[in-house]
XYZ file of C-alpha atoms in Angstrom:
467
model
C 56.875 34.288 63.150
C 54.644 35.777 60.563
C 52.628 33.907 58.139
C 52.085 34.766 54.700
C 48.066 34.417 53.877
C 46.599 32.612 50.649
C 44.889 35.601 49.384
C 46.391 39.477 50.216
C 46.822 42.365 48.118
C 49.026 45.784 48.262
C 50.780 47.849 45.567
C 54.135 46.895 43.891
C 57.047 48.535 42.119
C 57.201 46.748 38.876
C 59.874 49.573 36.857
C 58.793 53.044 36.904
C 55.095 52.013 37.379
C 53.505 51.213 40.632
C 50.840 48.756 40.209
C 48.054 47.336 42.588
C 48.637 43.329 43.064
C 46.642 40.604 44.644
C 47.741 37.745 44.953
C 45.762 34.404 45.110
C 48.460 31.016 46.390
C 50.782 31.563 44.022
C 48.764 33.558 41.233
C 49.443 37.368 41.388
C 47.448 39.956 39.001
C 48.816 43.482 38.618
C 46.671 46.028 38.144
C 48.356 50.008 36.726
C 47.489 51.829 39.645
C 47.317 55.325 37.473
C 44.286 57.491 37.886
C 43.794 58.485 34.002
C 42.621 56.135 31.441
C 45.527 57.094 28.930
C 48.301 56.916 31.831
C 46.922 53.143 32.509
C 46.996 52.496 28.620
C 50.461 53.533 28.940
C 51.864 51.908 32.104
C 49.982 48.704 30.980
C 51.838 48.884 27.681
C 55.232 49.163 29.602
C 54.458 46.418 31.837
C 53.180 44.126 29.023
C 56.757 44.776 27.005
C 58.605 44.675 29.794
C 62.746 42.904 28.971
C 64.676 42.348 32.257
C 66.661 39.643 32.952
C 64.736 37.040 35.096
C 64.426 35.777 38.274
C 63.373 38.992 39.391
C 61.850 40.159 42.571
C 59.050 42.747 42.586
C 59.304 44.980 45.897
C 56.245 46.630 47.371
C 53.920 46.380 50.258
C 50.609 44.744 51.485
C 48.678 45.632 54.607
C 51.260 45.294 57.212
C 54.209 45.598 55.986
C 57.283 45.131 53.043
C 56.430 42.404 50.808
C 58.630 40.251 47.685
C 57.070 38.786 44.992
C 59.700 36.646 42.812
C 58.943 36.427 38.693
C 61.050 33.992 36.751
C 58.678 33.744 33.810
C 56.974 35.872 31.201
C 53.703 38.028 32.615
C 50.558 36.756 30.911
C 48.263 39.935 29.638
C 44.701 40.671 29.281
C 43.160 43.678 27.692
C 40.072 43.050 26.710
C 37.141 45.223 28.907
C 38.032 48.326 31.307
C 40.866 46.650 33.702
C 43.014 45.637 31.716
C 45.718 43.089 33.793
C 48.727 40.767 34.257
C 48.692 37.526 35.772
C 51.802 35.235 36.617
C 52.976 32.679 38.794
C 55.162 32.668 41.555
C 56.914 30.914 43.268
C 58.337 32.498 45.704
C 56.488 35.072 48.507
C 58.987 36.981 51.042
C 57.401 39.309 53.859
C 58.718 41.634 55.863
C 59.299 40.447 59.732
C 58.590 43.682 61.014
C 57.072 47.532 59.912
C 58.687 49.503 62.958
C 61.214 52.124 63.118
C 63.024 49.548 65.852
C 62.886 46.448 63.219
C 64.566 48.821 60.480
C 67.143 50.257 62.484
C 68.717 46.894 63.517
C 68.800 46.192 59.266
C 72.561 46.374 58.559
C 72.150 45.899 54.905
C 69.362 46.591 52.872
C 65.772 44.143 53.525
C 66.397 42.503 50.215
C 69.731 40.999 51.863
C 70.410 38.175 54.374
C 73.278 36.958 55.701
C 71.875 33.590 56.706
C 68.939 31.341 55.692
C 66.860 29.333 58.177
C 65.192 25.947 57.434
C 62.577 24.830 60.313
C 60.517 21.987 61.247
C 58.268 20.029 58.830
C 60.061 17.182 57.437
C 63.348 18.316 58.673
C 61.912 17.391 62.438
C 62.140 13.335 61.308
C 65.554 13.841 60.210
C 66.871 15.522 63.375
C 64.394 14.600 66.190
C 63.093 17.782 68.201
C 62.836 15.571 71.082
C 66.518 15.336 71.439
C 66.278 18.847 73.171
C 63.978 17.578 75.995
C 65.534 16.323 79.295
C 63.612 12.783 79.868
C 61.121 13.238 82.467
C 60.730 10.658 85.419
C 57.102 9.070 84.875
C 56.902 7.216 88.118
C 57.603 10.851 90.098
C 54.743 12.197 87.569
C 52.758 10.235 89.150
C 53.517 10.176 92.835
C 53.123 14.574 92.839
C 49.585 14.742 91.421
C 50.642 15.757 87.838
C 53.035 18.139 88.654
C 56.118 17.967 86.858
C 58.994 19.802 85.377
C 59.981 20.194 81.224
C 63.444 20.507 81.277
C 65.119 21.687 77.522
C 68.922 20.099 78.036
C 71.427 23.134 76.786
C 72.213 24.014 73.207
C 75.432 22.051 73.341
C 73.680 18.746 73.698
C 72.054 18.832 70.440
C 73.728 21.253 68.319
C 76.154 20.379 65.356
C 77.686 23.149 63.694
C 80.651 22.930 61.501
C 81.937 25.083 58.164
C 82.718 24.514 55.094
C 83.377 25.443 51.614
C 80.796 25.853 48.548
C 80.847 27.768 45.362
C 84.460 28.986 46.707
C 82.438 30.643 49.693
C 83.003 29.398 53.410
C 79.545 28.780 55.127
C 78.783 28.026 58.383
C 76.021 25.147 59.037
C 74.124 24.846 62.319
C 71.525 21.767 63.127
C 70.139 22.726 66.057
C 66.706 22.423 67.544
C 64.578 26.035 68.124
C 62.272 26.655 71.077
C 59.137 29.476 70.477
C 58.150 31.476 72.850
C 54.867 30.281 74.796
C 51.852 32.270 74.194
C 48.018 32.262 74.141
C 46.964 30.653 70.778
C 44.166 32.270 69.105
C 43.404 29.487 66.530
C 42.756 27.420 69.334
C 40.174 29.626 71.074
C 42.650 30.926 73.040
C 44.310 27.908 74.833
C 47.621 28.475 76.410
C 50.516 26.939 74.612
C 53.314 26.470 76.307
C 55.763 26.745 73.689
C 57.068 24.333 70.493
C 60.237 22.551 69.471
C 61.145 22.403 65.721
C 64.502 21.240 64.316
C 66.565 23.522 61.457
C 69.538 23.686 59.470
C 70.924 26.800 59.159
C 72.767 28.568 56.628
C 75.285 31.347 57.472
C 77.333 33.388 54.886
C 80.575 35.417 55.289
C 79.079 37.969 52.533
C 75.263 39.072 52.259
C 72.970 36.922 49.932
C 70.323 38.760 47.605
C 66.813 37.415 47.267
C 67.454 36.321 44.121
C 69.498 33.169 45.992
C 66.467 32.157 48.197
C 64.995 29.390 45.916
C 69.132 28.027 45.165
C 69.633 27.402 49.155
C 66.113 26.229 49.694
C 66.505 23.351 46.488
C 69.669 22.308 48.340
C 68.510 21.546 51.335
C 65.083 20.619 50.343
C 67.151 17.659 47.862
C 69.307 17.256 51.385
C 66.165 16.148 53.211
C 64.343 14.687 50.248
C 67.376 12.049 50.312
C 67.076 11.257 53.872
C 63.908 10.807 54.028
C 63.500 8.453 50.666
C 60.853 10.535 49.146
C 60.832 14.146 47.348
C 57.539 15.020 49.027
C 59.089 17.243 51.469
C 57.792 20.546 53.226
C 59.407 23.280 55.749
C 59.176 26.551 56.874
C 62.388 29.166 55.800
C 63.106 32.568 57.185
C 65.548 34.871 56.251
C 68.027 36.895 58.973
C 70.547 39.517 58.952
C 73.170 40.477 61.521
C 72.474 43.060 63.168
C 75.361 45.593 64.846
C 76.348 43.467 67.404
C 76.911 40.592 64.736
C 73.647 38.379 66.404
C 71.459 36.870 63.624
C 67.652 38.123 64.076
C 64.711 37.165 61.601
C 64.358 39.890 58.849
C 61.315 37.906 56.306
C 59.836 34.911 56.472
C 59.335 33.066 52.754
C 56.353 30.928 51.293
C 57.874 28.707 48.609
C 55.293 27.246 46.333
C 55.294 23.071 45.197
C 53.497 21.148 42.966
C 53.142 18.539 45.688
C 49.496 16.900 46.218
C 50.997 15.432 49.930
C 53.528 15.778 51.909
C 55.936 13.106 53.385
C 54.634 11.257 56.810
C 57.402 9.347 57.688
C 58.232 9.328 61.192
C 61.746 9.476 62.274
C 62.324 5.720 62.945
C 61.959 5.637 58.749
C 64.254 8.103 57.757
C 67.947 9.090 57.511
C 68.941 10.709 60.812
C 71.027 13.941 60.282
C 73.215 13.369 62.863
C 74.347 10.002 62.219
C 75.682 11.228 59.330
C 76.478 15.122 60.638
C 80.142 15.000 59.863
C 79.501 14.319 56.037
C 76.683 16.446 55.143
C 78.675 19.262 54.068
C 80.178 16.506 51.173
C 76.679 15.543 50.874
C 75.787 18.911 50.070
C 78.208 19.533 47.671
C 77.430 17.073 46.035
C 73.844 17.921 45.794
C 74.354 21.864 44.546
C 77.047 20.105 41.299
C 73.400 18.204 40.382
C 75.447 14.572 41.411
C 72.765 13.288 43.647
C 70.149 14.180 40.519
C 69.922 10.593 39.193
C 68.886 9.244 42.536
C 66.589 11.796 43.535
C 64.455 10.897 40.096
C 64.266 7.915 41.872
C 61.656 8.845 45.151
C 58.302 9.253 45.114
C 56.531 12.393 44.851
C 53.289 11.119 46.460
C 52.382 8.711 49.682
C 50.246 6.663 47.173
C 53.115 6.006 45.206
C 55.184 4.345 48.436
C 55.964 0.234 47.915
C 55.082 0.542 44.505
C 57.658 0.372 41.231
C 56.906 0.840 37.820
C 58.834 0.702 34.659
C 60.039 4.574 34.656
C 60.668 3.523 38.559
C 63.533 0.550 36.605
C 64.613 2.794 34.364
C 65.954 5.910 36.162
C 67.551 3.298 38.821
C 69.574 1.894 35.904
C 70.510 5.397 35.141
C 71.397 6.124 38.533
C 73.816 3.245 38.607
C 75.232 3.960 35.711
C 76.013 7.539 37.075
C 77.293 5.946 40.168
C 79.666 4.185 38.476
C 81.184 6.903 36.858
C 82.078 8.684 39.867
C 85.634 8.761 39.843
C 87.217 7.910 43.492
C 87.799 4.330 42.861
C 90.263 3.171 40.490
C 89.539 -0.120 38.696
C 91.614 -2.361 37.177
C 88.772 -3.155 34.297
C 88.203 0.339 33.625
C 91.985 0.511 32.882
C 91.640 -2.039 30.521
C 88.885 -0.522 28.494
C 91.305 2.458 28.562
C 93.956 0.466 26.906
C 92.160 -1.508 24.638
C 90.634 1.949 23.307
C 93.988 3.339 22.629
C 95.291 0.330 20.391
C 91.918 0.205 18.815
C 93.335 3.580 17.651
C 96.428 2.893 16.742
C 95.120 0.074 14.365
C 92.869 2.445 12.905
C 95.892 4.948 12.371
C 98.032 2.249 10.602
C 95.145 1.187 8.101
C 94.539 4.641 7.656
C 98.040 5.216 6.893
C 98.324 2.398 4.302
C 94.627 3.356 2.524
C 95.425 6.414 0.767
C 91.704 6.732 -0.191
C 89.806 5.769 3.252
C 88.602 8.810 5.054
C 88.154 8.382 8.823
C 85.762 11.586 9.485
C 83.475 10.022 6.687
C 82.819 6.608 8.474
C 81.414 6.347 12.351
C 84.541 3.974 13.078
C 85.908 6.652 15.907
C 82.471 7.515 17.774
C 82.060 3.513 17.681
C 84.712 3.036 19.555
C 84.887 5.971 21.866
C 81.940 4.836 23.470
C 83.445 1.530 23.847
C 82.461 0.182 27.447
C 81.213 -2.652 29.725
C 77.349 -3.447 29.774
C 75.126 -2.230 32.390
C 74.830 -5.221 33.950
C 78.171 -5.917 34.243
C 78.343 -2.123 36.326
C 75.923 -2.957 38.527
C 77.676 -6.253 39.571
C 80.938 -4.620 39.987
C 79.007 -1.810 42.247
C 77.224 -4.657 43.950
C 81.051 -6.577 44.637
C 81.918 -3.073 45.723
C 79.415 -3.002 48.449
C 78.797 -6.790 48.974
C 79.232 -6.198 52.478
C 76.132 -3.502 53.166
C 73.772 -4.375 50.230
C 74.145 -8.695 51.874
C 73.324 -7.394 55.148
C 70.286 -5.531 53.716
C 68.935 -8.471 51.852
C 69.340 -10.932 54.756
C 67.207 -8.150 57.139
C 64.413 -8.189 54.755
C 64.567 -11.891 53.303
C 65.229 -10.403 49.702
C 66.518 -12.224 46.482
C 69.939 -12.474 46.085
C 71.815 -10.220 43.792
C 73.241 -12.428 40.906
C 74.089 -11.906 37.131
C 70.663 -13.512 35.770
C 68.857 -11.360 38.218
C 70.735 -8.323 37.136
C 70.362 -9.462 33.789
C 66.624 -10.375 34.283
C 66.432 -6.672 35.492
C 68.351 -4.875 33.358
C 66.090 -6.206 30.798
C 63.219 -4.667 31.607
C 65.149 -1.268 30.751
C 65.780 -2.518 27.565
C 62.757 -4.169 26.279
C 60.703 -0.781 27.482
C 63.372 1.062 25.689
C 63.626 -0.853 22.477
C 60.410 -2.704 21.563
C 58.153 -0.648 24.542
C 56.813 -4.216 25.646
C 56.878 -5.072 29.558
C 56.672 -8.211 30.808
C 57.402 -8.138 34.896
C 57.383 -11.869 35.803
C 60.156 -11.877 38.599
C 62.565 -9.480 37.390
C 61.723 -6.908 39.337
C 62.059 -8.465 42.574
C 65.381 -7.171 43.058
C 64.525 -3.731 43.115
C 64.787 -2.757 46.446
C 68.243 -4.289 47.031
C 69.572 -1.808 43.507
C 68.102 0.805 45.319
C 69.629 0.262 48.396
C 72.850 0.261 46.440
C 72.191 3.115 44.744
C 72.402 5.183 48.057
C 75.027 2.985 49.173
C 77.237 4.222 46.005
C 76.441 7.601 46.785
C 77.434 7.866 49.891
C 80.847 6.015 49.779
C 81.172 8.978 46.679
C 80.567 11.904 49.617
C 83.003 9.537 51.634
C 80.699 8.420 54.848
C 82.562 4.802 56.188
C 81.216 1.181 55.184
C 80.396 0.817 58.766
C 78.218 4.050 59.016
C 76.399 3.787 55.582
C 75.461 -0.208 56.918
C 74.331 0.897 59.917
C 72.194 3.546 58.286
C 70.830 1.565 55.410
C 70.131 -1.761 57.053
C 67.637 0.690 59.707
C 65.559 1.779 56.890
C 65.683 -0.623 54.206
């Protein structure tokens, strides 16, 4: 696979103009790449007033081959001196896979078109173990023949889950696999002989052709996908980009460098993290769920640096209270409370309607009597019980595992507190209120999985591993 370098340069279409670019990480200046000084007055006068409708992807070329730059912000422009420039940010980087006739004459749509999207290795390798794909070898015969021994990969069937499903009205096709590179001398290790690597992927296959411009949409889903199984939003992987060719086989058409503002990446091993398989059957609910922004309140939730693992602050207590809340919206389970609160609304309204009625000079739309009472409800503490009742049966086993305080209304209440008193008076005062933290959280995942409809007995088996 190709890489795309920190630093490179080439020439760009950006309009009419063609324009020199280099590009620094994610920085890229443009340069008017007219000979005269009035045509370079002029193109950088176009390119500094430039209207389109963003994202938009700026097509062009560097050394070897095609080359996408994505812009989904306004260009920044300097004038001053004899160059004058444009700098933005991007933050997404799409080469070419190959520059030969034989690579374009396999396209069956245009480059800037894929018909499915390929996420390898990093952080999705804890998820869904590459090692699954390796035949166990026999140590004791390892041994006994001198070091000689044979790596056997088991077949694709062993360790491949595909399935379809349906998203945005679209059927897609997932695959979670495990992909084996070729073996090959490797130059950046002074010419050692590799003998090949394993990295997991989920793959993305559509029924019509995706444009660039849907890159960074896939790549947030199934970056949020991993993010959640692994507990933290610190989460890196490779993606490529492949059309079908004639003969309807998928081959690699660009390989993408998606920018982060991440200081670290995850390190959890696999014995820490949500397995993809053990949930396989329900990740396309899971990532449905994900793309209609309903996972968004627990994903606020996980750290975005190692250095913030084990450790909970306030804004830590206050988006988990908003992620229960959210989780007890979700509307699968119907509760014989919630019906109540119903009721009780509606004759709340038909008392107002008979006072009204009788009061002649009492104006309803001139008092806040109605919003009052539309947002009629029960107390947060009172939700997070009822979710807790709801899931008694994981969140007990997951608090006798780790010797954690029992969930009971004063520590709810001693929790949901905290919320409050940051909210209202912006005083903290920890003391032991906290201490049921990692039991809410646990529920919080609990919640949303029931919601994307994984069994009790799965989502305890899962949780109790890694909490």
């Amino acid at each position: 696979m190709k890489k795309i370098s920190d630093n490179f340069c080439g020439y760009l279409k950006v309009g009419d103009d063609k324009c020199a670019y280099s590009v620094s990480n994610n920085i890229v200046t443009l340069l008017p790449a007219q000979n005269e000084e009035t045509e370079i007055d002029e193109a950088f006068e176009r390119l500094r007033s430039r209207k389109t409708e963003l994202p938009e992807y700026l097509l062009g070329e560097d050394y070897d081959g095609l080359i996408a730059i994505i812009r989904n912000d306004k260009f920044s422009t300097r004038s001053l001196g004899f160059t004058p420039s444009i700098k933005f940010a991007t933050p997404i980087i799409i080469k070419a896979e190959g520059n030969g006739e034989g690579f374009f004459r396999n396209l069956t749509e245009e480059w800037d078109r894929f018909h499915a999207i390929m996420f390898i290795g990093g952080n999705i390798n804890a998820v869904c173990n590459p090692q699954l794909a390796v035949e166990k070898s026999n140590y004791d015969g390892y041994l006994k023949n001198d070091g000689a021994r044979e790596i056997k990969i088991r077949p694709w069937n062993d360790y491949t889950y595909s399935t379809e499903f349906e998203m945005d009205g679209e059927k897609i096709a997932l695959t979670i696999s495990v992909a084996q590179t070729g073996e090959d001398v490797n130059a950046e290790h002074h010419g050692a002989y590799s003998l090949g690597e394993l990295n997991s992927f989920i793959r993305l296959t559509f029924e019509k052709a995706k444009s660039f411009n849907d890159v960074e949409k896939y790549y947030s889903i199934i970056k949020d996908l991993i993010a959640i199984l692994t507990l933290q939003n610190n989460v890196s992987f490779e993606t490529d980009i492949r059309q079908k060719n004639s003969e309807n086989e998928l081959f690699r058409t660009g390989v993408c460098r998606i920018f982060d503002h991440y200081e670290n990446y995850s390190v959890r091993k696999c014995q820490n993290v949500i397995s993809i398989y053990s949930i396989s059957d329900y990740v396309p609910n899971l990532i449905n769920a994900i793309m209609n922004n309903e996972a968004d309140s627990l994903l606020e939730i996980l750290p975005e640096d190692n250095g913030m693992i084990g450790k909970v602050t306030i804004t830590n207590i206050q988006d988990l209270c908003t992620a229960l809340e959210v989780a007890y919206k979700w509307g699968k389970r119907n509760r014989e409370k919630d019906n109540l609160i119903e009721n009780l609304k509606k004759e709340i309204k038909k008392t107002i309607a008979i006072f009204t009625e009788s009061h002649d000079d009492m104006n309803v739309n001139e008092t806040t009597i109605k919003s009052a009472f539309d947002y009629l409800d029960y107390t947060l503490k009172q939700k997070i019980l009822t979710l807790y009742n709801e899931n008694r049966c994981i969140i007990d086993a997951i608090i006798a595992k780790r010797s954690l305080p029992q969930i009971s209304e004063a520590s709810v209440a001693a929790f949901v507190n905290l919320r409050n008193n940051k909210t209202h008076s912006g005083t903290v005062e920890w003391g032991d209120s906290a201490r049921i933290y990692t039991a809410l959280f646990a529920l919080g995942y609990a919640c949303l999985f029931r919601y994307v409809d994984i069994p009790d007995k799965v989502i305890e088996s899962v949780l109790v591993r890694i909490f």
